[in-house]
């Protein structure tokens, strides 16, 4: 989780020497060397699991016929499964300087591709892309094997001529009607109990058929699969999707309270970026340690100097606003102190 930054890099990550009288321009002049002070970017890699729950069509009868509680409405829930914070070093383009490329400077300074004074253990990270997976819809068409129709008795009447008067005579007739939802739930519950009873009979040997070895295992597995299918009609089922997001937090010295929204988590949309207000925010709180003043006396340098940064060692806490999720210590350059180093006369 933690990427260390060596003490040598923290002390000697030089980032610039002022060449008096030379102003910053759109294109650097040939024969000059420009560079930038380093800044720390906190890369946060988030992984979450999103559950899409589909309620069963017989959920409201689960307590009545099975004695179990079941969720009766479709739901989407998202929870974090892994979080990683990694400090990386990059050029702070708001602080660019020139140095006079004399032999005193080039004897110990080397530039990276980003215009920084070289830091041997600096990490510049890699780009990534995140895309939300498509949602699946509920489908119970393959659940259950019983018929959706049943027979129901109805009494019809016909007129009977008995002399001078007419009377009504009852006639019994069967009609095919659709089963009610509760009737189908009752049948599914009965099937579940029959399967459980059959499983006990096979295990205890209380059956006419003989099961042993692989045959018994296969029979029990099939019964378990059938029971699971019928139970899903009452308890529903869930689809699980894993999501990943990579975001960068660049601390700023003037940020009030040093608190940042790193990312957000929404039950419906999963992990979303910090600017998407549909999700619950996860906060990054940075607490820099005080940098002590150097002992002894020093006089301002004259001539060619190198400006560098002493990073602040910070406690970084990622939380959901109440409970901490991850805590780490890291060096953050832009929250530290700027100093200078003489390059020669």
Short mmCIF file of C-alpha atoms in Angstrom, two decimals:
data_model
loop_
_atom_site.label_atom_id
_atom_site.label_comp_id
_atom_site.label_asym_id
_atom_site.label_seq_id
_atom_site.Cartn_x
_atom_site.Cartn_y
_atom_site.Cartn_z
CA UNK A 1 0.00 0.00 0.00
CA UNK A 2 2.76 2.42 0.90
CA UNK A 3 5.44 3.61 -1.44
CA UNK A 4 8.40 4.93 0.49
CA UNK A 5 10.42 8.00 -0.49
CA UNK A 6 14.03 7.87 0.60
CA UNK A 7 15.52 10.50 2.88
CA UNK A 8 18.10 11.31 0.27
CA UNK A 9 15.40 12.09 -2.29
CA UNK A 10 13.48 14.17 0.24
CA UNK A 11 16.53 16.25 1.08
CA UNK A 12 18.18 16.55 -2.33
CA UNK A 13 15.23 16.68 -4.77
CA UNK A 14 16.47 19.97 -6.16
CA UNK A 15 14.12 21.85 -8.40
CA UNK A 16 15.59 25.00 -9.67
CA UNK A 17 18.09 27.81 -9.43
CA UNK A 18 17.23 31.37 -10.28
CA UNK A 19 19.22 33.09 -12.94
CA UNK A 20 18.81 36.77 -11.99
CA UNK A 21 17.27 38.99 -14.64
CA UNK A 22 16.04 36.13 -16.84
CA UNK A 23 12.23 36.00 -17.17
CA UNK A 24 10.06 32.96 -17.89
CA UNK A 25 8.94 32.79 -21.53
CA UNK A 26 6.79 30.59 -23.77
CA UNK A 27 9.86 28.94 -25.28
CA UNK A 28 13.02 28.53 -23.27
CA UNK A 29 16.11 30.15 -24.70
CA UNK A 30 18.76 27.92 -26.12
CA UNK A 31 21.68 27.50 -23.77
CA UNK A 32 19.56 27.70 -20.61
CA UNK A 33 18.27 24.91 -18.38
CA UNK A 34 14.75 25.17 -16.95
CA UNK A 35 13.11 22.91 -14.43
CA UNK A 36 10.24 22.78 -11.92
CA UNK A 37 9.86 22.10 -8.24
CA UNK A 38 8.50 18.66 -7.39
CA UNK A 39 4.98 18.08 -6.14
CA UNK A 40 3.36 14.98 -4.71
CA UNK A 41 0.21 13.53 -6.25
CA UNK A 42 -1.74 10.95 -4.27
CA UNK A 43 -3.01 8.20 -6.58
CA UNK A 44 -6.02 6.37 -5.14
CA UNK A 45 -7.07 3.03 -6.63
CA UNK A 46 -10.53 1.94 -5.53
CA UNK A 47 -12.23 -1.40 -6.02
CA UNK A 48 -15.86 -1.97 -5.11
CA UNK A 49 -18.48 -4.70 -5.46
CA UNK A 50 -21.92 -3.65 -6.63
CA UNK A 51 -24.86 -5.93 -5.90
CA UNK A 52 -27.96 -5.77 -8.07
CA UNK A 53 -30.70 -7.63 -6.20
CA UNK A 54 -33.81 -8.96 -7.96
CA UNK A 55 -36.69 -9.69 -5.59
CA UNK A 56 -38.51 -13.00 -6.08
CA UNK A 57 -42.09 -12.99 -7.39
CA UNK A 58 -43.24 -14.94 -4.29
CA UNK A 59 -41.29 -12.84 -1.78
CA UNK A 60 -44.34 -11.67 0.16
CA UNK A 61 -45.34 -15.29 0.79
CA UNK A 62 -41.91 -16.43 2.02
CA UNK A 63 -42.80 -15.92 5.69
CA UNK A 64 -46.17 -17.62 5.35
CA UNK A 65 -45.09 -20.77 3.52
CA UNK A 66 -41.38 -21.09 4.34
CA UNK A 67 -41.01 -19.19 7.58
CA UNK A 68 -38.19 -16.98 6.26
CA UNK A 69 -37.85 -13.24 5.75
CA UNK A 70 -37.25 -12.11 2.18
CA UNK A 71 -36.57 -8.76 0.55
CA UNK A 72 -39.60 -7.71 -1.43
CA UNK A 73 -38.11 -4.95 -3.62
CA UNK A 74 -35.30 -4.75 -6.15
CA UNK A 75 -32.22 -3.04 -4.75
CA UNK A 76 -28.74 -1.89 -5.76
CA UNK A 77 -26.00 -1.80 -3.12
CA UNK A 78 -22.32 -0.93 -3.47
CA UNK A 79 -19.50 -1.44 -0.96
CA UNK A 80 -15.74 -1.00 -1.10
CA UNK A 81 -13.63 -4.14 -1.35
CA UNK A 82 -10.11 -2.67 -1.68
CA UNK A 83 -8.43 0.76 -1.54
CA UNK A 84 -4.84 1.68 -2.34
CA UNK A 85 -3.05 5.03 -1.95
CA UNK A 86 0.30 5.64 -3.66
CA UNK A 87 2.30 8.90 -3.59
CA UNK A 88 3.88 9.84 -6.91
CA UNK A 89 6.19 12.71 -7.83
CA UNK A 90 5.62 15.03 -10.78
CA UNK A 91 6.61 18.49 -11.94
CA UNK A 92 4.82 21.48 -10.44
CA UNK A 93 4.53 23.71 -13.53
CA UNK A 94 3.58 26.71 -11.40
CA UNK A 95 7.12 26.80 -10.02
CA UNK A 96 9.63 26.79 -12.90
CA UNK A 97 13.14 28.20 -12.69
CA UNK A 98 16.37 28.53 -14.68
CA UNK A 99 19.88 27.56 -13.73
CA UNK A 100 23.13 28.62 -15.25
CA UNK A 101 24.46 25.36 -16.72
CA UNK A 102 27.98 25.82 -15.45
CA UNK A 103 30.29 23.07 -14.38
CA UNK A 104 29.41 23.58 -10.71
CA UNK A 105 25.73 22.93 -11.42
CA UNK A 106 26.11 20.08 -13.89
CA UNK A 107 28.53 18.26 -11.64
CA UNK A 108 25.71 16.98 -9.43
CA UNK A 109 22.40 17.89 -11.12
CA UNK A 110 20.58 15.86 -13.77
CA UNK A 111 17.14 16.53 -15.26
CA UNK A 112 14.30 14.05 -15.74
CA UNK A 113 11.95 13.99 -18.72
CA UNK A 114 9.44 16.09 -16.74
CA UNK A 115 11.89 18.89 -16.12
CA UNK A 116 12.61 17.90 -12.54
CA UNK A 117 15.95 17.55 -10.90
CA UNK A 118 16.42 13.78 -11.01
CA UNK A 119 14.89 11.73 -8.19
CA UNK A 120 15.97 8.11 -8.44
CA UNK A 121 12.99 6.65 -6.60
CA UNK A 122 10.28 8.93 -7.99
CA UNK A 123 7.18 7.24 -9.39
CA UNK A 124 5.28 8.89 -12.23
CA UNK A 125 2.37 6.44 -12.41
CA UNK A 126 0.50 5.03 -15.40
CA UNK A 127 -2.76 6.00 -17.07
CA UNK A 128 -5.89 3.87 -16.68
CA UNK A 129 -9.46 3.78 -17.96
CA UNK A 130 -12.60 2.83 -16.06
CA UNK A 131 -15.93 1.91 -17.60
CA UNK A 132 -19.13 0.99 -15.78
CA UNK A 133 -20.49 -2.43 -16.67
CA UNK A 134 -24.01 -2.74 -18.05
CA UNK A 135 -26.82 -3.73 -15.69
CA UNK A 136 -28.70 -7.00 -16.06
CA UNK A 137 -32.45 -7.32 -15.77
CA UNK A 138 -34.42 -9.83 -13.72
CA UNK A 139 -35.49 -13.03 -15.47
CA UNK A 140 -37.51 -15.71 -13.65
CA UNK A 141 -38.78 -17.43 -16.82
CA UNK A 142 -36.69 -20.56 -16.20
CA UNK A 143 -37.61 -20.84 -12.51
CA UNK A 144 -40.03 -23.60 -11.51
CA UNK A 145 -41.53 -26.52 -13.45
CA UNK A 146 -45.16 -26.58 -12.29
CA UNK A 147 -48.04 -25.49 -14.48
CA UNK A 148 -49.47 -22.00 -14.26
CA UNK A 149 -53.02 -23.33 -14.74
CA UNK A 150 -55.44 -25.21 -12.44
CA UNK A 151 -59.04 -26.53 -12.53
CA UNK A 152 -61.82 -24.90 -10.58
CA UNK A 153 -65.42 -26.07 -10.07
CA UNK A 154 -68.25 -23.74 -11.12
CA UNK A 155 -72.04 -24.22 -10.91
CA UNK A 156 -74.18 -23.27 -13.92
CA UNK A 157 -77.96 -23.29 -14.14
CA UNK A 158 -80.33 -24.26 -16.91
CA UNK A 159 -84.10 -23.73 -17.17
CA UNK A 160 -86.27 -26.87 -16.64
CA UNK A 161 -89.87 -26.98 -17.88
CA UNK A 162 -91.88 -28.76 -15.20
CA UNK A 163 -95.45 -28.51 -16.34
CA UNK A 164 -96.68 -24.95 -16.27
CA UNK A 165 -93.63 -23.55 -14.41
CA UNK A 166 -89.91 -23.22 -14.98
CA UNK A 167 -87.23 -24.00 -12.38
CA UNK A 168 -83.40 -23.80 -12.18
CA UNK A 169 -81.37 -26.97 -12.15
CA UNK A 170 -77.68 -26.90 -11.14
CA UNK A 171 -75.17 -28.30 -13.64
CA UNK A 172 -71.55 -29.05 -12.61
CA UNK A 173 -68.94 -27.96 -15.13
CA UNK A 174 -65.13 -27.70 -14.93
CA UNK A 175 -63.44 -24.53 -16.17
CA UNK A 176 -59.75 -23.86 -16.80
CA UNK A 177 -58.67 -20.72 -14.97
CA UNK A 178 -55.33 -19.10 -14.12
CA UNK A 179 -53.79 -19.91 -10.76
CA UNK A 180 -53.43 -17.03 -8.36
CA UNK A 181 -49.97 -15.86 -7.34
CA UNK A 182 -50.46 -17.29 -3.86
CA UNK A 183 -51.49 -20.68 -5.26
CA UNK A 184 -48.30 -20.84 -7.31
CA UNK A 185 -46.27 -19.80 -4.26
CA UNK A 186 -47.90 -22.54 -2.19
CA UNK A 187 -47.08 -25.16 -4.81
CA UNK A 188 -43.47 -23.97 -5.04
CA UNK A 189 -43.14 -24.16 -1.24
CA UNK A 190 -44.58 -27.69 -1.24
CA UNK A 191 -42.03 -28.71 -3.87
CA UNK A 192 -39.20 -27.28 -1.74
CA UNK A 193 -40.29 -29.33 1.26
CA UNK A 194 -40.64 -32.44 -0.91
CA UNK A 195 -37.09 -31.97 -2.19
CA UNK A 196 -35.79 -31.57 1.35
CA UNK A 197 -37.65 -34.69 2.43
CA UNK A 198 -36.25 -36.61 -0.53
CA UNK A 199 -32.71 -35.51 0.35
CA UNK A 200 -33.10 -36.79 3.90
CA UNK A 201 -34.44 -40.10 2.59
CA UNK A 202 -31.44 -40.54 0.29
CA UNK A 203 -28.94 -39.69 3.01
CA UNK A 204 -30.57 -41.99 5.58
CA UNK A 205 -31.24 -44.77 3.06
CA UNK A 206 -35.01 -44.56 3.60
CA UNK A 207 -35.84 -45.05 -0.08
CA UNK A 208 -36.56 -47.88 -2.49
CA UNK A 209 -33.70 -46.82 -4.77
CA UNK A 210 -30.11 -47.54 -3.74
CA UNK A 211 -27.59 -44.70 -3.93
CA UNK A 212 -23.89 -45.02 -3.23
CA UNK A 213 -20.61 -43.33 -4.15
CA UNK A 214 -20.82 -40.95 -7.07
CA UNK A 215 -24.50 -41.73 -7.67
CA UNK A 216 -25.45 -40.43 -4.23
CA UNK A 217 -23.35 -37.28 -4.71
CA UNK A 218 -24.89 -36.60 -8.11
CA UNK A 219 -28.42 -37.10 -6.80
CA UNK A 220 -27.87 -34.80 -3.82
CA UNK A 221 -26.27 -32.12 -6.04
CA UNK A 222 -29.24 -32.20 -8.40
CA UNK A 223 -31.72 -31.93 -5.54
CA UNK A 224 -29.75 -29.01 -4.09
CA UNK A 225 -29.78 -27.23 -7.46
CA UNK A 226 -33.52 -27.71 -7.81
CA UNK A 227 -34.15 -26.43 -4.29
CA UNK A 228 -32.00 -23.38 -4.99
CA UNK A 229 -34.03 -22.61 -8.11
CA UNK A 230 -37.32 -22.81 -6.22
CA UNK A 231 -35.96 -20.84 -3.25
CA UNK A 232 -34.96 -17.99 -5.56
CA UNK A 233 -38.65 -17.52 -6.35
CA UNK A 234 -39.08 -16.49 -2.71
CA UNK A 235 -35.71 -15.04 -1.67
CA UNK A 236 -34.66 -13.56 -5.04
CA UNK A 237 -31.13 -13.54 -6.42
CA UNK A 238 -28.25 -11.10 -6.84
CA UNK A 239 -25.80 -10.19 -9.59
CA UNK A 240 -22.37 -9.04 -8.40
CA UNK A 241 -20.12 -6.76 -10.41
CA UNK A 242 -16.61 -5.62 -9.52
CA UNK A 243 -15.75 -2.01 -10.33
CA UNK A 244 -12.44 -0.16 -10.26
CA UNK A 245 -11.61 3.54 -10.31
CA UNK A 246 -8.27 5.34 -10.28
CA UNK A 247 -8.26 8.98 -9.21
CA UNK A 248 -5.58 11.56 -8.42
CA UNK A 249 -5.58 14.06 -5.57
CA UNK A 250 -3.09 16.93 -5.85
CA UNK A 251 -2.80 18.65 -2.44
CA UNK A 252 -2.64 22.45 -2.53
CA UNK A 253 -1.01 24.57 0.14
CA UNK A 254 -3.93 27.02 0.25
CA UNK A 255 -6.62 24.32 0.60
CA UNK A 256 -8.75 25.07 3.67
CA UNK A 257 -8.42 22.35 6.28
CA UNK A 258 -6.47 20.15 3.85
CA UNK A 259 -9.61 18.09 3.20
CA UNK A 260 -10.42 16.78 -0.29
CA UNK A 261 -13.20 14.71 -1.84
CA UNK A 262 -11.31 11.78 -3.36
CA UNK A 263 -14.26 9.94 -4.96
CA UNK A 264 -17.89 9.05 -4.34
CA UNK A 265 -19.85 5.79 -4.06
CA UNK A 266 -23.43 5.52 -5.30
CA UNK A 267 -25.69 2.50 -4.73
CA UNK A 268 -27.18 2.92 -8.20
CA UNK A 269 -24.11 3.98 -10.21
CA UNK A 270 -21.29 2.39 -8.19
CA UNK A 271 -17.97 4.26 -7.88
CA UNK A 272 -18.16 7.74 -9.37
CA UNK A 273 -15.79 10.69 -9.56
CA UNK A 274 -15.57 13.43 -6.95
CA UNK A 275 -17.67 15.90 -8.99
CA UNK A 276 -20.61 13.50 -9.32
CA UNK A 277 -22.92 14.52 -6.47
CA UNK A 278 -25.12 11.42 -6.80
CA UNK A 279 -22.78 9.41 -4.57
CA UNK A 280 -21.64 9.47 -0.95
CA UNK A 281 -18.32 11.34 -0.66
CA UNK A 282 -15.11 9.74 0.63
CA UNK A 283 -12.82 12.35 2.16
CA UNK A 284 -9.04 12.58 2.14
CA UNK A 285 -7.73 14.42 5.21
CA UNK A 286 -4.06 15.49 5.26
CA UNK A 287 -2.32 16.56 8.46
CA UNK A 288 1.22 17.88 7.78
CA UNK A 289 3.82 17.75 10.52
CA UNK A 290 5.57 20.97 11.38
CA UNK A 291 8.98 21.45 9.76
CA UNK A 292 11.52 22.63 12.31
CA UNK A 293 13.76 25.59 11.59
CA UNK A 294 17.35 24.72 10.75
CA UNK A 295 19.84 25.32 13.58
CA UNK A 296 22.67 27.86 13.17
CA UNK A 297 22.83 31.04 11.18
CA UNK A 298 22.69 31.43 7.43
CA UNK A 299 23.11 34.41 5.15
CA UNK A 300 21.29 34.85 1.83
CA UNK A 301 23.19 33.29 -1.05
CA UNK A 302 24.47 35.47 -3.82
CA UNK A 303 24.79 34.56 -7.45
CA UNK A 304 23.75 31.19 -8.86
CA UNK A 305 21.57 29.20 -6.46
CA UNK A 306 19.28 26.15 -6.65
CA UNK A 307 15.80 26.35 -5.19
CA UNK A 308 14.51 23.08 -3.74
CA UNK A 309 11.68 21.82 -1.59
CA UNK A 310 11.82 20.08 1.76
CA UNK A 311 8.68 17.88 1.83
CA UNK A 312 6.26 17.81 4.74
CA UNK A 313 5.73 14.38 6.30
CA UNK A 314 1.95 14.05 6.45
CA UNK A 315 -0.60 11.72 7.98
CA UNK A 316 -3.14 10.97 5.26
CA UNK A 317 -6.51 9.52 6.26
CA UNK A 318 -9.20 8.34 3.83
CA UNK A 319 -12.66 8.11 5.41
CA UNK A 320 -16.34 8.00 4.56
CA UNK A 321 -16.84 11.14 6.61
CA UNK A 322 -17.25 9.20 9.86
CA UNK A 323 -15.20 5.99 9.84
CA UNK A 324 -11.59 5.80 8.59
CA UNK A 325 -11.01 3.46 5.67
CA UNK A 326 -7.25 3.74 5.19
CA UNK A 327 -4.44 5.67 6.89
CA UNK A 328 -0.87 6.22 5.69
CA UNK A 329 2.16 8.48 6.10
CA UNK A 330 3.76 10.07 3.09
CA UNK A 331 6.01 12.95 2.04
CA UNK A 332 4.15 15.76 0.26
CA UNK A 333 6.51 18.30 -1.31
CA UNK A 334 4.16 21.21 -2.01
CA UNK A 335 3.04 21.32 1.64
CA UNK A 336 6.64 21.58 2.81
CA UNK A 337 9.17 24.39 2.72
CA UNK A 338 11.21 25.93 -0.08
CA UNK A 339 14.90 26.58 0.45
CA UNK A 340 18.00 27.27 -1.65
CA UNK A 341 21.34 25.69 -2.35
CA UNK A 342 24.38 27.62 -3.68
CA UNK A 343 25.73 26.27 -6.95
CA UNK A 344 28.86 28.37 -7.06
CA UNK A 345 30.11 31.92 -7.22
#
